[in-house]
Amino acid sequence: MENNRPVWTSKYAFIITAIGSAVGLGNIWRFPYVMGQNGGAIFLVTYILLICTICFIPLLNELYVGKLTKKECVGAYEAINPKFKYFGALNPITGILISAFYFIVGGWIINYICKWKLLSQISDYGEYFSKFIAEPVYPCLLTLLFIFICVYFTARGLKNGIEKANKIFMPMLAILLIFLVIISLNLPDAQKGLEYMFKPDFSKLNFHMVLAALGQAFFTLSIGMGALLTYGSYIKEDKTLVKSVYTIILSDTTFALLAGIMIFPAVFSFGMEPNSGAGLVFVTLPKIFSQIPFGDLISFAFFVLLFCAAVTSGISIVEGPCATLTERFNMSRQKACALLFVIISLIAIPTTLSFGILGDFKVFGKTLFDFLDYLTSNLMLPSNTLILCLISGWYLKIKGYKILKNKFSESLFDIGLKFIVPIALIFLIIAGLK
Ligand code: TRP
């Protein structure tokens, strides 16, 4: 079986696909609004500090465990110790649950792309958005379409599907982003947005904000559901894994920063609020687009950009469970993907309806969408990371790593895996429980 496993066609293919996984809605949709809710620049400083220190460790660890074991999640955990396979199984389950709500937002993006002409003529964007997501049929169809697109590329395999999609969508994303940043920086009063992003107000520093930054950092780097472990397992030989991790972190942060530089100057230029939450991208921005010359084209470009980011991440979310099905159940990739399409759709459809006709159906006091978001982002992702760090810190002998340059960094990494990251994660999980 092992000989049949796919491998990346080149180092570039691996790096761009891993960056494609990291750069997603987390950067362009979530990062600006979480930053807006947590005080702007001070959040950014904390986030960058965390991403370069605490997050570096689990990211390298996930990729390394994949590369070392050359197995999908369940098999990888099992290879470390057969008892751990049940923990491994939590990864594809998390993946399926995350995809159910992530792909709904993907469906919304498709709507905003298709309606680019109409969008400039709306009078109340908030009302338009809440009416649209509450519809019973149309958002469901769009969600199904988005699931289909992600699953389709995954089904075509590593070389012809996953790599190809990333090689097309990622450069497109970068070009559109730079184009929109230039437009945004040329709006009147753009510097107010930049000040908000880059001039820290230390009075806003608090523990809750630090945890929000940590949660955002883990989510944006795609840590915690075996997506990167699976990608790591397709690496043939690579003695420069640490360098790849730096590249992933640097690129992901650059994309998030550029997304901020694209969004905040526009928001401030039009005297709007930066802390409008999840509606920032779907309500505030379209309103801004409607007020600038060629706004409909700019809006189109923006939502295509968001689509590119979401698809490449969506593919990585599907690939984890897909690898588990193909390798453990001996299924063909196509069959596994067809099955995943059905499973994800069955969860995603009621979740989509939770904005409308199923709005009164509550799980632990939350709508299905909020519950899935909460369960996966606040609890499952950090728990999976916690488990994997402890497993590799305590059971996988670090000495065999041979990826870090010297004894000192090996010891730091070891202490990080065994103590520092788990403690940070426990705080995150406890805060998430509230
Ligand atoms: N990192 C992606 C984003 O920022 C989302 C994502 C893809 C993800 N794969 C993941 C999040 C795995 C957690 C785990 O949008």
Coordinates of C-alpha atoms and ligand atoms in Angstrom, one line a residue:
M1 CA 0.0 0.0 0.0
E2 CA 2.8 2.4 1.0
N3 CA 4.3 2.3 -2.5
N4 CA 1.0 3.4 -4.0
R5 CA 1.0 6.6 -1.9
P6 CA 1.2 9.8 -3.9
V7 CA 4.1 12.1 -3.5
W8 CA 4.5 15.8 -4.3
T9 CA 5.9 16.4 -7.8
S10 CA 8.2 19.1 -6.5
K11 CA 9.1 21.0 -3.4
Y12 CA 7.4 24.1 -4.9
A13 CA 4.2 22.0 -5.3
F14 CA 4.3 21.1 -1.6
I15 CA 5.0 24.6 -0.4
I16 CA 2.3 26.3 -2.5
T17 CA -0.2 23.7 -1.5
A18 CA 0.6 24.1 2.2
I19 CA 0.4 27.9 1.8
G20 CA -2.9 27.3 0.0
S21 CA -4.2 25.4 2.9
A22 CA -3.1 28.1 5.4
V23 CA -4.3 31.1 3.4
G24 CA -8.1 31.0 3.4
L25 CA -11.2 32.5 4.9
G26 CA -9.2 32.7 8.1
N27 CA -6.9 35.3 6.6
I28 CA -9.3 37.4 4.6
W29 CA -12.6 37.0 6.3
R30 CA -11.8 36.1 9.9
F31 CA -8.5 37.8 10.6
P32 CA -9.7 41.4 9.8
Y33 CA -12.9 41.0 11.8
V34 CA -11.3 39.4 14.8
M35 CA -8.6 42.1 14.7
G36 CA -11.3 44.7 14.5
Q37 CA -13.0 43.3 17.6
N38 CA -9.8 43.1 19.5
G39 CA -8.3 46.5 19.3
G40 CA -6.4 46.6 16.0
A41 CA -2.6 47.0 16.2
I42 CA -2.2 45.6 19.6
F43 CA -3.9 42.4 18.4
L44 CA -1.6 42.3 15.4
V45 CA 1.6 42.6 17.6
T46 CA 0.4 39.8 19.9
Y47 CA -0.6 37.6 16.9
I48 CA 2.8 38.0 15.2
L49 CA 4.6 37.2 18.4
L50 CA 2.5 34.1 19.0
I51 CA 2.7 32.8 15.4
C52 CA 6.5 33.0 15.4
T53 CA 7.0 31.3 18.7
I54 CA 4.2 29.1 20.0
C55 CA 2.6 28.2 16.7
F56 CA 5.8 27.3 15.0
I57 CA 6.2 24.2 17.1
P58 CA 2.9 22.4 16.4
L59 CA 3.1 23.3 12.8
L60 CA 6.5 21.8 12.3
N61 CA 5.4 18.9 14.5
E62 CA 2.3 18.0 12.4
L63 CA 4.2 18.1 9.1
Y64 CA 7.0 16.1 10.6
V65 CA 4.8 13.4 12.0
G66 CA 3.3 13.0 8.6
K67 CA 6.6 13.0 6.9
L68 CA 8.1 10.5 9.3
T69 CA 5.2 8.0 9.4
K70 CA 4.1 8.3 5.7
K71 CA 0.6 7.6 6.8
E72 CA -2.8 9.3 7.0
C73 CA -3.8 10.6 10.4
V74 CA -5.2 7.4 12.0
G75 CA -2.2 5.3 10.7
A76 CA 0.3 8.0 11.8
Y77 CA -0.9 8.0 15.4
E78 CA -1.1 4.2 15.3
A79 CA 2.5 4.0 14.1
I80 CA 3.6 5.9 17.2
N81 CA 1.6 3.7 19.5
P82 CA -1.4 1.4 18.4
K83 CA -3.4 2.8 21.3
F84 CA -3.4 6.3 19.9
K85 CA -5.3 5.5 16.7
Y86 CA -8.6 6.6 18.3
F87 CA -7.1 10.0 18.9
G88 CA -6.0 10.0 15.3
A89 CA -9.5 9.3 14.2
L90 CA -10.6 12.6 15.8
N91 CA -8.7 14.4 13.0
P92 CA -10.8 13.4 10.0
I93 CA -14.0 13.8 12.1
T94 CA -13.0 17.4 12.9
G95 CA -12.3 17.9 9.2
I96 CA -15.7 16.8 8.2
L97 CA -17.4 19.0 10.8
I98 CA -15.3 22.0 9.9
S99 CA -16.0 21.6 6.3
A100 CA -19.7 21.7 6.9
F101 CA -19.6 25.3 8.1
Y102 CA -16.5 26.5 6.1
F103 CA -18.2 25.5 2.9
I104 CA -21.3 27.3 3.7
V105 CA -19.3 30.6 3.7
G106 CA -17.9 29.3 0.4
G107 CA -21.5 29.2 -0.9
W108 CA -22.1 32.8 0.2
I109 CA -19.0 33.8 -1.7
I110 CA -20.3 32.2 -4.9
N111 CA -23.5 34.2 -4.5
Y112 CA -21.6 37.5 -4.2
I113 CA -19.5 36.6 -7.3
C114 CA -22.6 35.8 -9.4
K115 CA -24.5 38.9 -8.2
W116 CA -21.7 41.3 -8.8
K117 CA -23.7 43.5 -11.1
L118 CA -26.7 43.6 -8.9
L119 CA -24.7 44.3 -5.7
S120 CA -24.1 47.9 -6.5
Q121 CA -27.9 48.7 -6.5
I122 CA -28.8 47.4 -3.0
S123 CA -30.0 49.9 -0.5
D124 CA -29.6 48.0 2.8
Y125 CA -26.7 45.5 2.7
G126 CA -27.3 44.2 6.1
E127 CA -30.8 43.3 5.3
Y128 CA -29.8 41.8 1.9
F129 CA -27.3 39.5 3.6
S130 CA -29.5 38.3 6.4
K131 CA -32.4 37.7 3.9
F132 CA -30.1 35.8 1.5
I133 CA -28.7 33.5 4.1
A134 CA -32.1 32.7 5.5
E135 CA -33.5 31.5 2.2
P136 CA -34.3 27.8 2.2
V137 CA -33.1 26.6 -1.1
Y138 CA -30.6 28.9 -2.9
P139 CA -27.8 29.0 -0.2
C140 CA -28.1 25.2 0.1
L141 CA -27.5 24.8 -3.6
L142 CA -24.5 27.1 -3.5
T143 CA -23.1 25.2 -0.5
L144 CA -23.5 22.0 -2.4
L145 CA -21.7 23.6 -5.4
F146 CA -18.8 24.7 -3.2
I147 CA -18.5 21.3 -1.6
F148 CA -18.5 19.7 -5.1
I149 CA -15.7 22.0 -6.3
C150 CA -13.5 21.2 -3.4
V151 CA -14.2 17.5 -3.5
Y152 CA -13.7 17.4 -7.3
F153 CA -10.2 18.7 -7.1
T154 CA -9.4 16.3 -4.3
A155 CA -10.8 13.4 -6.3
R156 CA -8.5 14.1 -9.2
G157 CA -5.5 13.3 -7.0
L158 CA -2.4 15.1 -5.9
K159 CA -0.8 16.0 -9.2
N160 CA -3.8 16.6 -11.4
G161 CA -6.2 18.0 -8.8
I162 CA -4.8 19.4 -5.6
E163 CA -1.5 20.7 -7.0
K164 CA -3.1 22.0 -10.2
A165 CA -5.8 23.9 -8.3
N166 CA -3.2 25.5 -6.0
K167 CA -1.0 26.4 -8.9
I168 CA -3.9 28.3 -10.5
F169 CA -5.7 29.8 -7.6
M170 CA -2.8 30.9 -5.4
P171 CA -1.1 33.2 -7.9
M172 CA -4.5 34.5 -8.9
L173 CA -5.2 35.3 -5.3
A174 CA -1.9 37.1 -4.9
I175 CA -2.4 39.3 -8.0
L176 CA -6.0 40.2 -7.0
L177 CA -4.9 41.0 -3.5
I178 CA -2.1 43.4 -4.6
F179 CA -4.4 45.0 -7.0
L180 CA -7.1 45.7 -4.3
V181 CA -4.5 46.8 -1.8
I182 CA -3.3 49.5 -4.3
I183 CA -6.9 50.7 -4.8
S184 CA -7.6 50.8 -1.1
L185 CA -4.4 52.7 -0.3
N186 CA -5.4 55.4 -2.8
L187 CA -8.8 56.1 -1.1
P188 CA -9.0 59.4 0.8
D189 CA -8.0 59.1 4.5
A190 CA -6.5 55.7 3.9
Q191 CA -3.8 56.4 6.5
K192 CA -6.4 56.2 9.3
G193 CA -6.9 52.6 8.5
L194 CA -3.2 52.0 8.5
E195 CA -2.9 53.8 11.9
Y196 CA -5.6 51.5 13.3
M197 CA -3.6 48.5 12.1
F198 CA -0.1 49.5 13.0
K199 CA -0.3 51.9 15.9
P200 CA -0.8 49.8 19.0
D201 CA -2.9 51.1 21.9
F202 CA -1.4 49.2 24.8
S203 CA -4.4 50.0 27.0
K204 CA -6.3 47.4 25.0
L205 CA -3.9 44.6 26.0
N206 CA -5.8 41.9 27.9
F207 CA -5.9 38.1 28.4
H208 CA -9.0 37.6 26.3
M209 CA -7.3 39.3 23.4
V210 CA -4.2 37.2 23.7
L211 CA -6.4 34.0 23.5
A212 CA -8.3 35.4 20.5
A213 CA -4.9 35.9 18.8
L214 CA -3.8 32.4 19.7
G215 CA -7.0 30.8 18.4
Q216 CA -6.8 32.8 15.2
A217 CA -3.1 31.8 14.8
F218 CA -3.9 28.1 15.0
F219 CA -6.9 28.3 12.7
T220 CA -5.1 30.3 10.1
L221 CA -2.1 27.9 10.0
S222 CA -4.5 25.0 9.5
I223 CA -3.1 23.3 12.6
G224 CA -5.2 20.7 14.5
M225 CA -7.1 18.4 12.1
G226 CA -4.4 16.5 10.3
A227 CA -4.6 18.4 7.0
L228 CA -0.9 19.3 7.3
L229 CA 0.0 15.9 8.7
T230 CA -1.5 14.4 5.5
Y231 CA 0.3 16.9 3.3
G232 CA 3.5 16.2 5.2
S233 CA 3.1 12.4 4.5
Y234 CA 3.4 13.1 0.8
I235 CA 6.9 14.7 1.2
K236 CA 9.5 12.4 -0.3
E237 CA 12.8 13.6 1.1
D238 CA 13.2 17.0 2.6
K239 CA 15.9 18.1 4.9
T240 CA 14.6 21.6 4.9
L241 CA 11.3 21.1 6.6
V242 CA 12.1 23.9 9.1
K243 CA 12.7 26.3 6.2
S244 CA 9.4 25.3 4.7
V245 CA 7.6 26.0 8.0
Y246 CA 9.1 29.5 8.0
T247 CA 8.0 30.0 4.4
I248 CA 4.4 28.9 5.3
I249 CA 4.3 31.2 8.4
L250 CA 5.7 34.1 6.6
S251 CA 3.4 33.8 3.6
D252 CA 0.3 33.2 5.7
T253 CA 1.1 36.3 7.8
T254 CA 1.8 38.4 4.7
F255 CA -1.5 37.4 3.2
A256 CA -3.3 38.3 6.4
L257 CA -1.6 41.6 6.6
L258 CA -2.3 42.5 3.0
A259 CA -6.0 41.5 3.6
G260 CA -6.0 44.0 6.5
I261 CA -4.3 46.7 4.4
M262 CA -6.9 46.1 1.8
I263 CA -9.9 46.2 4.2
F264 CA -9.2 48.8 7.0
P265 CA -8.2 51.8 4.9
A266 CA -11.5 51.3 2.9
V267 CA -13.5 50.9 6.1
F268 CA -12.1 54.1 7.7
S269 CA -12.2 56.0 4.5
F270 CA -16.0 55.6 4.5
G271 CA -16.3 56.3 8.2
M272 CA -17.5 52.8 9.0
E273 CA -16.9 50.6 12.0
P274 CA -14.1 48.1 11.9
N275 CA -15.7 45.8 14.6
S276 CA -18.8 44.7 12.8
G277 CA -17.8 41.0 13.2
A278 CA -18.5 38.3 10.6
G279 CA -20.5 40.8 8.5
L280 CA -17.4 42.9 7.8
V281 CA -16.8 41.2 4.4
F282 CA -20.4 40.5 3.4
V283 CA -22.1 43.7 4.6
T284 CA -19.6 46.5 5.2
L285 CA -17.4 45.9 2.2
P286 CA -20.1 45.6 -0.5
K287 CA -21.5 48.9 0.9
I288 CA -18.1 50.5 0.3
F289 CA -17.7 49.0 -3.1
S290 CA -21.1 50.5 -4.1
Q291 CA -19.7 53.9 -3.4
I292 CA -16.4 53.8 -5.4
P293 CA -15.9 54.1 -9.2
F294 CA -15.9 50.7 -10.9
G295 CA -17.1 49.3 -7.6
D296 CA -19.0 46.4 -9.2
L297 CA -15.8 45.2 -10.9
I298 CA -13.8 45.7 -7.7
S299 CA -16.4 43.8 -5.8
F300 CA -16.2 41.0 -8.4
A301 CA -12.4 40.9 -8.1
F302 CA -12.7 40.8 -4.3
F303 CA -15.1 37.9 -4.1
V304 CA -13.1 35.9 -6.7
L305 CA -10.1 36.4 -4.5
L306 CA -12.0 35.2 -1.5
F307 CA -13.2 32.2 -3.5
C308 CA -9.6 31.3 -4.5
A309 CA -8.5 31.4 -0.9
A310 CA -11.5 29.3 0.3
V311 CA -11.1 26.6 -2.4
T312 CA -7.5 25.9 -1.7
S313 CA -8.1 25.6 2.0
G314 CA -11.3 23.6 1.4
I315 CA -9.3 21.1 -0.6
S316 CA -6.9 20.6 2.3
I317 CA -9.8 20.1 4.7
V318 CA -11.2 17.3 2.4
E319 CA -7.8 15.7 1.7
G320 CA -7.3 14.6 5.4
P321 CA -10.5 12.5 5.6
C322 CA -10.1 11.4 2.0
A323 CA -6.6 10.0 2.7
T324 CA -8.0 8.1 5.8
L325 CA -10.8 6.5 3.7
T326 CA -8.5 5.5 0.9
E327 CA -5.7 4.1 3.0
R328 CA -7.6 2.5 5.8
F329 CA -10.6 1.2 3.9
N330 CA -8.9 0.6 0.6
M331 CA -11.3 2.8 -1.3
S332 CA -10.4 4.5 -4.5
R333 CA -9.9 8.2 -4.3
Q334 CA -13.0 8.8 -6.4
K335 CA -15.2 6.6 -4.2
A336 CA -13.8 8.2 -1.0
C337 CA -14.5 11.6 -2.4
A338 CA -18.0 10.7 -3.5
L339 CA -18.7 9.4 0.0
L340 CA -17.3 12.5 1.6
F341 CA -19.5 14.7 -0.7
V342 CA -22.5 12.9 0.6
I343 CA -21.5 13.0 4.3
I344 CA -20.4 16.6 4.2
S345 CA -23.6 17.6 2.4
L346 CA -25.8 15.8 4.9
I347 CA -24.2 17.9 7.7
A348 CA -23.9 21.1 5.7
I349 CA -27.5 21.3 4.6
P350 CA -29.2 21.5 8.0
T351 CA -26.4 23.8 9.1
T352 CA -27.1 26.1 6.2
L353 CA -30.8 26.0 7.1
S354 CA -29.9 27.1 10.7
F355 CA -30.0 30.7 9.4
G356 CA -33.6 30.3 8.3
I357 CA -36.2 27.6 8.8
L358 CA -34.1 25.6 11.3
G359 CA -33.1 28.8 13.2
D360 CA -35.1 27.6 16.3
F361 CA -33.3 24.3 16.5
K362 CA -30.6 24.8 19.1
V363 CA -27.8 22.7 20.3
F364 CA -26.5 23.8 23.7
G365 CA -28.3 27.1 23.1
K366 CA -26.6 27.7 19.8
T367 CA -27.8 27.5 16.2
L368 CA -26.3 24.6 14.3
F369 CA -23.8 26.8 12.5
D370 CA -22.6 28.6 15.6
F371 CA -22.4 25.3 17.4
L372 CA -20.2 23.6 14.7
D373 CA -18.0 26.7 14.5
Y374 CA -17.7 26.7 18.3
L375 CA -17.2 23.0 18.7
T376 CA -14.5 22.8 16.0
S377 CA -12.6 26.1 16.4
N378 CA -12.7 26.4 20.2
L379 CA -12.6 22.8 21.3
M380 CA -11.7 20.2 18.7
L381 CA -8.8 22.0 16.9
P382 CA -7.0 22.9 20.1
S383 CA -7.6 19.5 21.6
N384 CA -6.3 17.7 18.6
T385 CA -3.2 19.8 18.6
L386 CA -2.8 19.3 22.4
I387 CA -3.0 15.5 21.9
L388 CA -0.5 15.4 19.0
C389 CA 2.0 17.7 20.8
L390 CA 1.9 15.5 23.9
I391 CA 2.1 12.3 21.9
S392 CA 5.1 13.4 20.0
G393 CA 6.7 15.2 22.9
W394 CA 6.5 12.2 25.2
Y395 CA 6.4 9.2 22.9
L396 CA 8.2 10.1 19.8
K397 CA 11.9 10.4 20.7
I398 CA 12.8 13.9 19.6
K399 CA 16.5 12.9 19.1
G400 CA 15.4 11.2 15.9
Y401 CA 14.1 14.4 14.5
K402 CA 17.3 15.5 12.8
I403 CA 15.5 18.4 11.4
L404 CA 16.7 21.1 13.8
K405 CA 20.1 22.5 13.4
N406 CA 21.6 22.1 16.9
K407 CA 21.0 20.7 20.4
F408 CA 19.8 24.0 21.7
S409 CA 16.9 24.3 19.2
E410 CA 16.1 20.6 19.7
S411 CA 15.8 21.2 23.5
L412 CA 13.7 24.3 23.0
F413 CA 11.5 22.3 20.6
D414 CA 11.2 19.5 23.1
I415 CA 10.2 21.7 26.0
G416 CA 7.8 23.5 23.7
L417 CA 6.1 20.3 22.7
K418 CA 6.0 18.8 26.2
F419 CA 5.1 21.9 28.2
I420 CA 4.8 25.3 26.7
V421 CA 2.4 24.6 23.8
P422 CA 0.2 22.2 25.9
I423 CA -0.2 24.8 28.6
A424 CA -1.1 27.5 26.1
L425 CA -3.6 25.1 24.6
I426 CA -5.2 24.2 27.9
F427 CA -5.8 27.9 28.5
L428 CA -7.3 28.2 25.1
I429 CA -9.6 25.2 25.6
I430 CA -10.7 26.4 29.1
A431 CA -11.4 29.9 27.7
G432 CA -13.3 28.3 24.8
L433 CA -15.5 26.3 27.2
K434 CA -17.0 29.5 28.7
Ligands
TRP1 N1 -6.3 27.8 7.5 C1 -7.5 27.9 6.7 C2 -8.0 29.4 6.7 O1 -7.3 30.2 7.3 C3 -8.6 27.1 7.1 C4 -8.2 25.7 7.3 C5 -7.8 24.8 6.3 C6 -8.1 24.9 8.4 N2 -7.5 23.6 6.8 C7 -7.6 23.7 8.1 C8 -8.3 25.3 9.7 C9 -7.3 22.8 9.1 C10 -8.0 24.3 10.7 C11 -7.5 23.1 10.4 O2 -9.0 29.7 6.3

